[in-house]
Short mmCIF file of C-alpha atoms and ligand atoms in Angstrom, two decimals:
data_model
loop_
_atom_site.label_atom_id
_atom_site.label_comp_id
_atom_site.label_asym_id
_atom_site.label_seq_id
_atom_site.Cartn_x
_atom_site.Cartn_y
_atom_site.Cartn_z
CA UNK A 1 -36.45 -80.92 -70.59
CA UNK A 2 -34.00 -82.06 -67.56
CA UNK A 3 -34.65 -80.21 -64.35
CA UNK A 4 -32.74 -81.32 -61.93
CA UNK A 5 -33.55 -80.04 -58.46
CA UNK A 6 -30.87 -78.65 -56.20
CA UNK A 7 -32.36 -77.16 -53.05
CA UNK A 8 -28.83 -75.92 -51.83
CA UNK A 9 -28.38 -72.27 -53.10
CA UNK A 10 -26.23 -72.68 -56.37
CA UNK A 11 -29.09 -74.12 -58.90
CA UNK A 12 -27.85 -75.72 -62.59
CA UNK A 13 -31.39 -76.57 -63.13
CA UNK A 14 -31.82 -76.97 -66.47
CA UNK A 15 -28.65 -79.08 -68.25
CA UNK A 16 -28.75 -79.31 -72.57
CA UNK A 17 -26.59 -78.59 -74.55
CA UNK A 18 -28.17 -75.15 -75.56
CA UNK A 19 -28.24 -74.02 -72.58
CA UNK A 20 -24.57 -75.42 -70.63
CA UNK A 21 -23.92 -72.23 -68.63
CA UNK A 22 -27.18 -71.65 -67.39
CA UNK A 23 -26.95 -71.29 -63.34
CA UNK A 24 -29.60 -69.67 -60.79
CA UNK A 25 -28.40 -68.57 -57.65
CA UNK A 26 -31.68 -68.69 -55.71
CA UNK A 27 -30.20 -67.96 -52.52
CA UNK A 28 -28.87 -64.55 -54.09
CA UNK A 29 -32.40 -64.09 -55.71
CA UNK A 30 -34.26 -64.51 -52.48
CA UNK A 31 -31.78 -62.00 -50.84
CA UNK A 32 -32.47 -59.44 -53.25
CA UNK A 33 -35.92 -60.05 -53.58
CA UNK A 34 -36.30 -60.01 -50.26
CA UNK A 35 -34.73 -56.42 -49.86
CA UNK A 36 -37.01 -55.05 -52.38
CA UNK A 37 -40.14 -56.40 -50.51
CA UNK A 38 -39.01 -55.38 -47.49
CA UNK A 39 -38.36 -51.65 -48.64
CA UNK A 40 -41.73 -51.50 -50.32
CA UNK A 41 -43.48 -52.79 -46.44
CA UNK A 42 -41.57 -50.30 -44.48
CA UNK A 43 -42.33 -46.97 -46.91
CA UNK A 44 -46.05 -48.78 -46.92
CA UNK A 45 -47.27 -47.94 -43.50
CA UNK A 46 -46.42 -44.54 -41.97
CA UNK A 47 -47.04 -43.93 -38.02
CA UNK A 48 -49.39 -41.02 -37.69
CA UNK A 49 -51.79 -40.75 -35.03
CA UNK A 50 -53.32 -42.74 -33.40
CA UNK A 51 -49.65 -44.25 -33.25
CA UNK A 52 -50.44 -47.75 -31.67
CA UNK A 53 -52.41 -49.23 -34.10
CA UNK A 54 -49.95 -48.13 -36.83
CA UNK A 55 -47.23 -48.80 -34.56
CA UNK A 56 -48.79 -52.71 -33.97
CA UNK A 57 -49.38 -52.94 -37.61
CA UNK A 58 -45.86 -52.91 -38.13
CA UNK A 59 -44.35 -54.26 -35.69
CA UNK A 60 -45.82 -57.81 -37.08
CA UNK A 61 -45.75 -56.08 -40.58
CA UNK A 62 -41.90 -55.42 -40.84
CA UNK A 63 -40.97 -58.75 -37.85
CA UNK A 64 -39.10 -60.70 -41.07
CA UNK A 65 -40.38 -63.83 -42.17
CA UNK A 66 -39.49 -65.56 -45.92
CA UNK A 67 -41.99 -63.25 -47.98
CA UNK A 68 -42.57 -65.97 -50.14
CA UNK A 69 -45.92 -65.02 -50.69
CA UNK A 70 -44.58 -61.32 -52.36
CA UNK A 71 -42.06 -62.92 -53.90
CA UNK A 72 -43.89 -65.46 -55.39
CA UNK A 73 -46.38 -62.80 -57.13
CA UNK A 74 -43.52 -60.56 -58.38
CA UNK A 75 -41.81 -63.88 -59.82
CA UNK A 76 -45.21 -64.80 -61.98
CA UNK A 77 -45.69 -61.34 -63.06
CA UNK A 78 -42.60 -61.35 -64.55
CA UNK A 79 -42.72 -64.89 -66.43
CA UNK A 80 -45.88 -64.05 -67.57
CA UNK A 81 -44.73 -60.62 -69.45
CA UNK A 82 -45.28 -58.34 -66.51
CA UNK A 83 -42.58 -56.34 -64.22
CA UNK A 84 -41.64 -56.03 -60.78
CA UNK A 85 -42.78 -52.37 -60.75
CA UNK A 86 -46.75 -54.17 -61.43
CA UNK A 87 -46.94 -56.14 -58.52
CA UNK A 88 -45.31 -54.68 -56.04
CA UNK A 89 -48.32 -53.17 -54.71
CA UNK A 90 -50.21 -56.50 -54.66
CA UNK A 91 -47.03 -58.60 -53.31
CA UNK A 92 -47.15 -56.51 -50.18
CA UNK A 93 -50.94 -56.85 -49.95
CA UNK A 94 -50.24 -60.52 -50.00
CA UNK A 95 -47.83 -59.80 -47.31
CA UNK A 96 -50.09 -57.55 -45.24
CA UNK A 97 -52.99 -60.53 -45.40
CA UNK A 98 -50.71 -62.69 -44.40
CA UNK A 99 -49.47 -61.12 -41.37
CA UNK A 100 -53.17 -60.49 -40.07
CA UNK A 101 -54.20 -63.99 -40.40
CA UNK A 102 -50.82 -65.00 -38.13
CA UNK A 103 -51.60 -61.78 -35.91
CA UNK A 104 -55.71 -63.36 -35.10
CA UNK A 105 -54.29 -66.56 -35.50
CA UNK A 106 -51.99 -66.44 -32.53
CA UNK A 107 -54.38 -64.85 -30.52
CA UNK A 108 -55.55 -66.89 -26.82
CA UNK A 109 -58.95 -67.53 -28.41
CA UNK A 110 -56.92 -69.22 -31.52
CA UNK A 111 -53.83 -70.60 -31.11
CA UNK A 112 -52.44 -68.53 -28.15
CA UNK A 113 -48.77 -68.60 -29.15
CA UNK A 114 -46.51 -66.09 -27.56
CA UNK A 115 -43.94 -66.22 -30.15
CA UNK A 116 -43.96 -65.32 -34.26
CA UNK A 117 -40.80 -64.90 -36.22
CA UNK A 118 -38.83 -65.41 -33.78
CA UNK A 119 -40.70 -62.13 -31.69
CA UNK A 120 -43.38 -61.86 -29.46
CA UNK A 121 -46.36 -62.11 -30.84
CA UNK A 122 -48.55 -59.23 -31.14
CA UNK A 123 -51.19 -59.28 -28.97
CA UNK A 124 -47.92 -60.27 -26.12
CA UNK A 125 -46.85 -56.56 -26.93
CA UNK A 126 -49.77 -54.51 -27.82
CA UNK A 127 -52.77 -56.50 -26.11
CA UNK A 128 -55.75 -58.18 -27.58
CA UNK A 129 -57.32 -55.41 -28.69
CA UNK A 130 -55.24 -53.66 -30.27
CA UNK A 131 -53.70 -57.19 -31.75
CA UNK A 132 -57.59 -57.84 -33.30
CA UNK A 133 -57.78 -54.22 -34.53
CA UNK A 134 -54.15 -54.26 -36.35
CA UNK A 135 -54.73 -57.20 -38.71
CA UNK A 136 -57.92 -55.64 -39.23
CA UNK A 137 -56.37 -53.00 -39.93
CA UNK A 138 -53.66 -54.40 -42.14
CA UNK A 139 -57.14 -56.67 -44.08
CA UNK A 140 -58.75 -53.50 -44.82
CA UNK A 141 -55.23 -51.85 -45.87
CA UNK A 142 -54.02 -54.54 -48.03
CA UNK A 143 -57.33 -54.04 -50.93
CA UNK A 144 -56.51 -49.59 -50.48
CA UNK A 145 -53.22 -50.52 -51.33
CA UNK A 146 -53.77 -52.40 -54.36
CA UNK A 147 -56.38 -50.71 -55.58
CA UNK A 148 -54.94 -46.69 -54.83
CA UNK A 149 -51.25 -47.79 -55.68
CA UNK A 150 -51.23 -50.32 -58.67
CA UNK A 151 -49.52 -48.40 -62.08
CA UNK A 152 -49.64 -48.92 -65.41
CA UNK A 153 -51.69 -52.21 -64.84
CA UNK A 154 -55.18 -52.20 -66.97
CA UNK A 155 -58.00 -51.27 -63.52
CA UNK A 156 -59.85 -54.77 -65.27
CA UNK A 157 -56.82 -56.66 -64.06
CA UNK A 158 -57.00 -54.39 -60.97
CA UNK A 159 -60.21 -55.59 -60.71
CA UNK A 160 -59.48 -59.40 -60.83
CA UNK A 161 -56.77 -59.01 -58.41
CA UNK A 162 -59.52 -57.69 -55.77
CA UNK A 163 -61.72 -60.33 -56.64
CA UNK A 164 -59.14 -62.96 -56.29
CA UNK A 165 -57.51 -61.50 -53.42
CA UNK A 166 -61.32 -61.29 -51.38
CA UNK A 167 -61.76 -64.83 -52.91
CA UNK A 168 -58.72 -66.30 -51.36
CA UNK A 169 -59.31 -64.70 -47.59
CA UNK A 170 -62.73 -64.99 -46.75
CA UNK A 171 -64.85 -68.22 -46.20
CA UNK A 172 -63.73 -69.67 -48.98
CA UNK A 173 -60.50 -69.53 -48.36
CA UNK A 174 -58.35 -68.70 -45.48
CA UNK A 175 -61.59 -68.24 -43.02
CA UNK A 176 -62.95 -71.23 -44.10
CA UNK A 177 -59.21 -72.96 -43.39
CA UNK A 178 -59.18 -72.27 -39.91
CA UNK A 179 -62.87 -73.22 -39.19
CA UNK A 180 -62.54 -76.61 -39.89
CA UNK A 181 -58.73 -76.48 -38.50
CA UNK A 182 -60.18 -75.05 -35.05
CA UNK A 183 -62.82 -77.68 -35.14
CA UNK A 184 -60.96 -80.58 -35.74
CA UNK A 185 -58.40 -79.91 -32.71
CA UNK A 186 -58.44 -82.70 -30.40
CA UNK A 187 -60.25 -84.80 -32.47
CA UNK A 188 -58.22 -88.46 -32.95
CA UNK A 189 -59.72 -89.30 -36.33
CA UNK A 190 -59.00 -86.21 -38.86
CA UNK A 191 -59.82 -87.79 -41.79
CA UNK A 192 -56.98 -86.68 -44.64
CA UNK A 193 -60.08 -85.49 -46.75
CA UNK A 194 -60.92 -82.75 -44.11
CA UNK A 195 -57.15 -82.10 -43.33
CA UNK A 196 -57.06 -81.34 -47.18
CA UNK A 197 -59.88 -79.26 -46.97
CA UNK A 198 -58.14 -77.35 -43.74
CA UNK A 199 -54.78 -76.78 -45.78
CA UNK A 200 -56.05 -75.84 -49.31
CA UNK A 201 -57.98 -73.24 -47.91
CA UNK A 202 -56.08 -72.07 -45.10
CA UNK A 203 -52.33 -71.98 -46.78
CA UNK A 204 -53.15 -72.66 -50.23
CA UNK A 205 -55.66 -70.65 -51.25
CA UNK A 206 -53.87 -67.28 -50.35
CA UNK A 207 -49.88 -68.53 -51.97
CA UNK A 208 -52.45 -69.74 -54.89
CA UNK A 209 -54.04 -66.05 -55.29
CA UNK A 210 -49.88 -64.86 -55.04
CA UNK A 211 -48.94 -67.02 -57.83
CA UNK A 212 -52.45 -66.09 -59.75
CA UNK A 213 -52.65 -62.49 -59.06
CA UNK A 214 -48.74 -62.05 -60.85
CA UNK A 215 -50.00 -63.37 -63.51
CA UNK A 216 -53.22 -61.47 -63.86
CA UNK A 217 -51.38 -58.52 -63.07
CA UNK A 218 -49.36 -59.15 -66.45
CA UNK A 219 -52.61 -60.13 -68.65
CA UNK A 220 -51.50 -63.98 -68.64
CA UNK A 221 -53.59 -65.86 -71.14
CA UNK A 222 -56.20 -68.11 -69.53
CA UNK A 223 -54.28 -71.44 -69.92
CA UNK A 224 -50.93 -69.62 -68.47
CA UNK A 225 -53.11 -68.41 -65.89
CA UNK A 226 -54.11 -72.31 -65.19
CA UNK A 227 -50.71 -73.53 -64.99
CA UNK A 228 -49.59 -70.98 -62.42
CA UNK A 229 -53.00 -71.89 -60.84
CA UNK A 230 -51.91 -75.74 -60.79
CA UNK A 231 -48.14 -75.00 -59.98
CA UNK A 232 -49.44 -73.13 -56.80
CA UNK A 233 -51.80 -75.66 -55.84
CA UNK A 234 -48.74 -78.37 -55.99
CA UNK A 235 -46.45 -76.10 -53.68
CA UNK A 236 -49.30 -75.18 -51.51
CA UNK A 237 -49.95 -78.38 -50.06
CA UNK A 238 -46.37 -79.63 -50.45
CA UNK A 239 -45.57 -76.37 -48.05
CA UNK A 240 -48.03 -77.15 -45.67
CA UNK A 241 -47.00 -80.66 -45.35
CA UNK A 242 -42.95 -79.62 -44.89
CA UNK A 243 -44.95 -77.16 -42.51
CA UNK A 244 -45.82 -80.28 -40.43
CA UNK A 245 -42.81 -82.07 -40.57
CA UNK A 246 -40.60 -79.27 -39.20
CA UNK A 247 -43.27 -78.82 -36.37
CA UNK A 248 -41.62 -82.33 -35.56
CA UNK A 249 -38.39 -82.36 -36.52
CA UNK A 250 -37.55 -78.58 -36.24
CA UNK A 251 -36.46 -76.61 -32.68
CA UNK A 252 -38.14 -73.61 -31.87
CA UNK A 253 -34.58 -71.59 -32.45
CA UNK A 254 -34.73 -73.06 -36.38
CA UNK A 255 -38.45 -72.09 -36.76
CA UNK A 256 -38.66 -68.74 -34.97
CA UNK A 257 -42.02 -70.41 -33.09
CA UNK A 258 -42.88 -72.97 -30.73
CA UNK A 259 -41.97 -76.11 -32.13
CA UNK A 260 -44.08 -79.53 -31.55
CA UNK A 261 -47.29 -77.38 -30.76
CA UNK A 262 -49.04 -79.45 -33.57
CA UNK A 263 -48.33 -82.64 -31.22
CA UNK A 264 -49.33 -80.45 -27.79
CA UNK A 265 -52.42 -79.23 -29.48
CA UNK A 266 -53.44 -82.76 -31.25
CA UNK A 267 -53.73 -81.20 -34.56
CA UNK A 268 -54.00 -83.33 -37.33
CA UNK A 269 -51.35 -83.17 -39.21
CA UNK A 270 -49.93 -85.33 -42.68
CA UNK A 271 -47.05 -87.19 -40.33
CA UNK A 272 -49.50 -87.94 -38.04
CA UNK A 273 -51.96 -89.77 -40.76
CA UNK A 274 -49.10 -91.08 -43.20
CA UNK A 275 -45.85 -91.04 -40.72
CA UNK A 276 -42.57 -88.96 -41.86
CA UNK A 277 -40.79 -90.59 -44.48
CA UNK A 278 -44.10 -91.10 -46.46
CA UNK A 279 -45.12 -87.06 -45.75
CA UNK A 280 -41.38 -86.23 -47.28
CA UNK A 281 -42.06 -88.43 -50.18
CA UNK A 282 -45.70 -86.90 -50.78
CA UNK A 283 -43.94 -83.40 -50.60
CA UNK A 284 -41.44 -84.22 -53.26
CA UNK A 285 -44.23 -85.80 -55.46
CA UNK A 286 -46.14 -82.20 -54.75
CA UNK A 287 -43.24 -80.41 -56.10
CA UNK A 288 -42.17 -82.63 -59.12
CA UNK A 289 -45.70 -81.82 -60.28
CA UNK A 290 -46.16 -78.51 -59.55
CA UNK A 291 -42.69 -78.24 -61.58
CA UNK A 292 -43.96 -80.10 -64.42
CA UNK A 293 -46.79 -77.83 -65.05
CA UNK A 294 -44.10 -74.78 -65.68
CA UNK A 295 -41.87 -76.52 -68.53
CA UNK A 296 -43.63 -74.64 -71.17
CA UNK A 297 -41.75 -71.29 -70.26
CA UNK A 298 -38.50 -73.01 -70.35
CA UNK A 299 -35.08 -71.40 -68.76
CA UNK A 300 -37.36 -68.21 -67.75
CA UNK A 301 -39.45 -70.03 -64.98
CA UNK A 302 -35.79 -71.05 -63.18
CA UNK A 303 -37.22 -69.04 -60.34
CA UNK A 304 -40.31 -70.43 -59.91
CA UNK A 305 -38.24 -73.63 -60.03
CA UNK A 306 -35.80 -72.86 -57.70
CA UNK A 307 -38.72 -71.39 -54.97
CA UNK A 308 -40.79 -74.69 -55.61
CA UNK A 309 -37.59 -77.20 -54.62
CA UNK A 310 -36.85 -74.73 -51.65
CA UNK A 311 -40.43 -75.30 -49.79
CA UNK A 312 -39.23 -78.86 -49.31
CA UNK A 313 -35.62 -78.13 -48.57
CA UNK A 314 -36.40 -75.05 -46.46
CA UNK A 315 -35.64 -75.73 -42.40
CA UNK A 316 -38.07 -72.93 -41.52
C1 LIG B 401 -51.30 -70.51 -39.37
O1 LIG B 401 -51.59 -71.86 -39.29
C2 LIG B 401 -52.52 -69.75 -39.77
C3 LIG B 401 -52.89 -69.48 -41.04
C4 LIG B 401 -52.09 -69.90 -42.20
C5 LIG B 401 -54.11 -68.69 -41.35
C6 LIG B 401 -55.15 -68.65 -40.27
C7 LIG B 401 -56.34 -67.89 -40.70
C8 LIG B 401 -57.02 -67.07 -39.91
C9 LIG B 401 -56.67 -66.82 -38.48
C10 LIG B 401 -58.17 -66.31 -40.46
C11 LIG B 401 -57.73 -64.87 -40.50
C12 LIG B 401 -58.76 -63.96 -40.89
C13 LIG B 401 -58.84 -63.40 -42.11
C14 LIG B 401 -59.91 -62.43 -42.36
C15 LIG B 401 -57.90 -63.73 -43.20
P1 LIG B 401 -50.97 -72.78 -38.14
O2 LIG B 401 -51.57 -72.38 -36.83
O3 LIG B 401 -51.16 -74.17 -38.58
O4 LIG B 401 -49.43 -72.44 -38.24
P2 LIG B 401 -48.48 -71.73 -37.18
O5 LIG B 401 -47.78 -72.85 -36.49
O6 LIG B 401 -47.53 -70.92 -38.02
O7 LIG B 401 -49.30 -70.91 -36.26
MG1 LIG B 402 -50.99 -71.23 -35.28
#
């Protein structure tokens, strides 16, 4: 099979001769995608009282961003047999988990950043309290949500999806990330085992679970469920490494964040241990595999395709 990557928004992926008028218009997919998500977030969280901390839930909740991580587990569930209606629950789970681990990461004993999404950041608007207790709040929400709004799923793949989902947040995942990230700040010699260990757990663990979980979500069989599990391993670290190269080449306008903060903070980073052109080849290598591992479903994982060429093309 011929996939040929296009990262620009019309996508002719796939050219044989059975299949000549195939096109995917990922930018169009994303869009609507996107709206669907974002619909779901907003009718997620009403503001009753006590208002702040509902009100501070959302505001970082419903501040944009790419919702790949939704997206992603909506996209699986359907390739592997599944519909959107199945995972919507758990794609905004993913989404809620993933704003409260940029919420406490931003925070002054963290990161201190002022900015996220191209907003202030929530503890800038709400305070540090209130900023701690909202992705707490949002942790403890996302797992409710799945478990009291998931339909017509089997409750042992409602199950999983817990598991997983705990799996991929605590110390063994995102937790255990942004230990070793926080302890290797300022240190000159990162080795690129330990800044492996950093970005597998802290940004590839949870889009791992997003792929995963749309797949459990649709009863994938075990080896489907490994190739998603590869395929998300692949873009995982390929994301995080883009992630570092934009910190460089990226202004804070184009990222919606302070730009160069990995340089002002000493973080180790891939560009820092390989240089640039070597992270962008890396990347692409990331990718081309992760892509591999999805031929088996043929024309229907285009949009797995598609999202997999965007994380390197992305400028965000
Ligand atoms: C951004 O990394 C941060 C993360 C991807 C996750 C950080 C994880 C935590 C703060 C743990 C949260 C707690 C739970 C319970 C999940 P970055 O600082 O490299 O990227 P940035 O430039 O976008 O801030
Ligand atoms: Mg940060």
């Amino acid at each position: 099979m011929v996939l040929m990557p296009n990262t620009g928004h019309k996508i002719n992926p796939m050219v044989s001769k059975s299949q000549i008028d195939t096109t995917f218009d990922l930018s169009t997919y994303l869009a609507e995608r996107k709206v669907l998500v974002e619909k779901a977030l907003d009718k997620s969280i009403r503001i009753i009282y006590p208002e702040k901390i509902y009100e501070a839930m959302r505001y970082s909740l419903l501040a944009g961003g790419k919702r790949l991580r939704p997206i992603l587990c909506l996209a699986t569930c359907e390739l592997t047999g599944g519909t959107i209606e199945m995972a919507m629950p758990t794609a905004c789970a993913l989404e809620m988990i993933h704003t409260m681990s940029l919420i406490h990461d931003d925070l002054p004993a963290m990161d201190n950043d002022d900015y996220r999404r191209g907003k202030l950041t929530n503890h800038k608007v709400y305070g540090e309290d209130i900023a701690i207790l909202a992705g707490d709040g949002l942790l403890s929400y996302a797992f409710e949500f799945v478990a009291a709004q998931t339909k017509n799923v089997l409750p042992q793949q409602v199950l999983q999806v817990v598991a997983r989902l705990g799996k991929a947040v605590g110390a063994a995942g995102l937790v255990g990330g942004q230990v070793v990230d926080l302890a290797s700040e300022g240190i000159s010699e990162v080795s690129e085992e330990t800044l492996n260990f950093i970005h597998i757990h802290k940004t590839g663990a949870l889009l791992e679970a997003s792929v995963v979980c749309g797949g459990i979500l649709a009863t994938a069989s075990p080896t489907n469920l490994e190739r998603l599990s590869h395929f998300a391993k692949n873009i995982g670290l390929a994301f995080q490494i883009v992630d570092d190269i934009l910190d460089i080449t990226a202004t804070t306008e184009e990222l919606g964040k302070t730009a160069r903060k990995d340089i002002e903070a000493q973080k180790a980073t891939y560009p820092a241990i390989w240089g640039l052109e070597a992270s962008r080849h890396q990347a692409q290598k990331l990718i081309e595999n992760a892509k591999a591992e999805l031929e088996v479903f043929g024309h229907k994982a285009m949009p797995l395709i598609a999202l997999a060429d965007y994380i390197t093309s992305r400028s965000n």
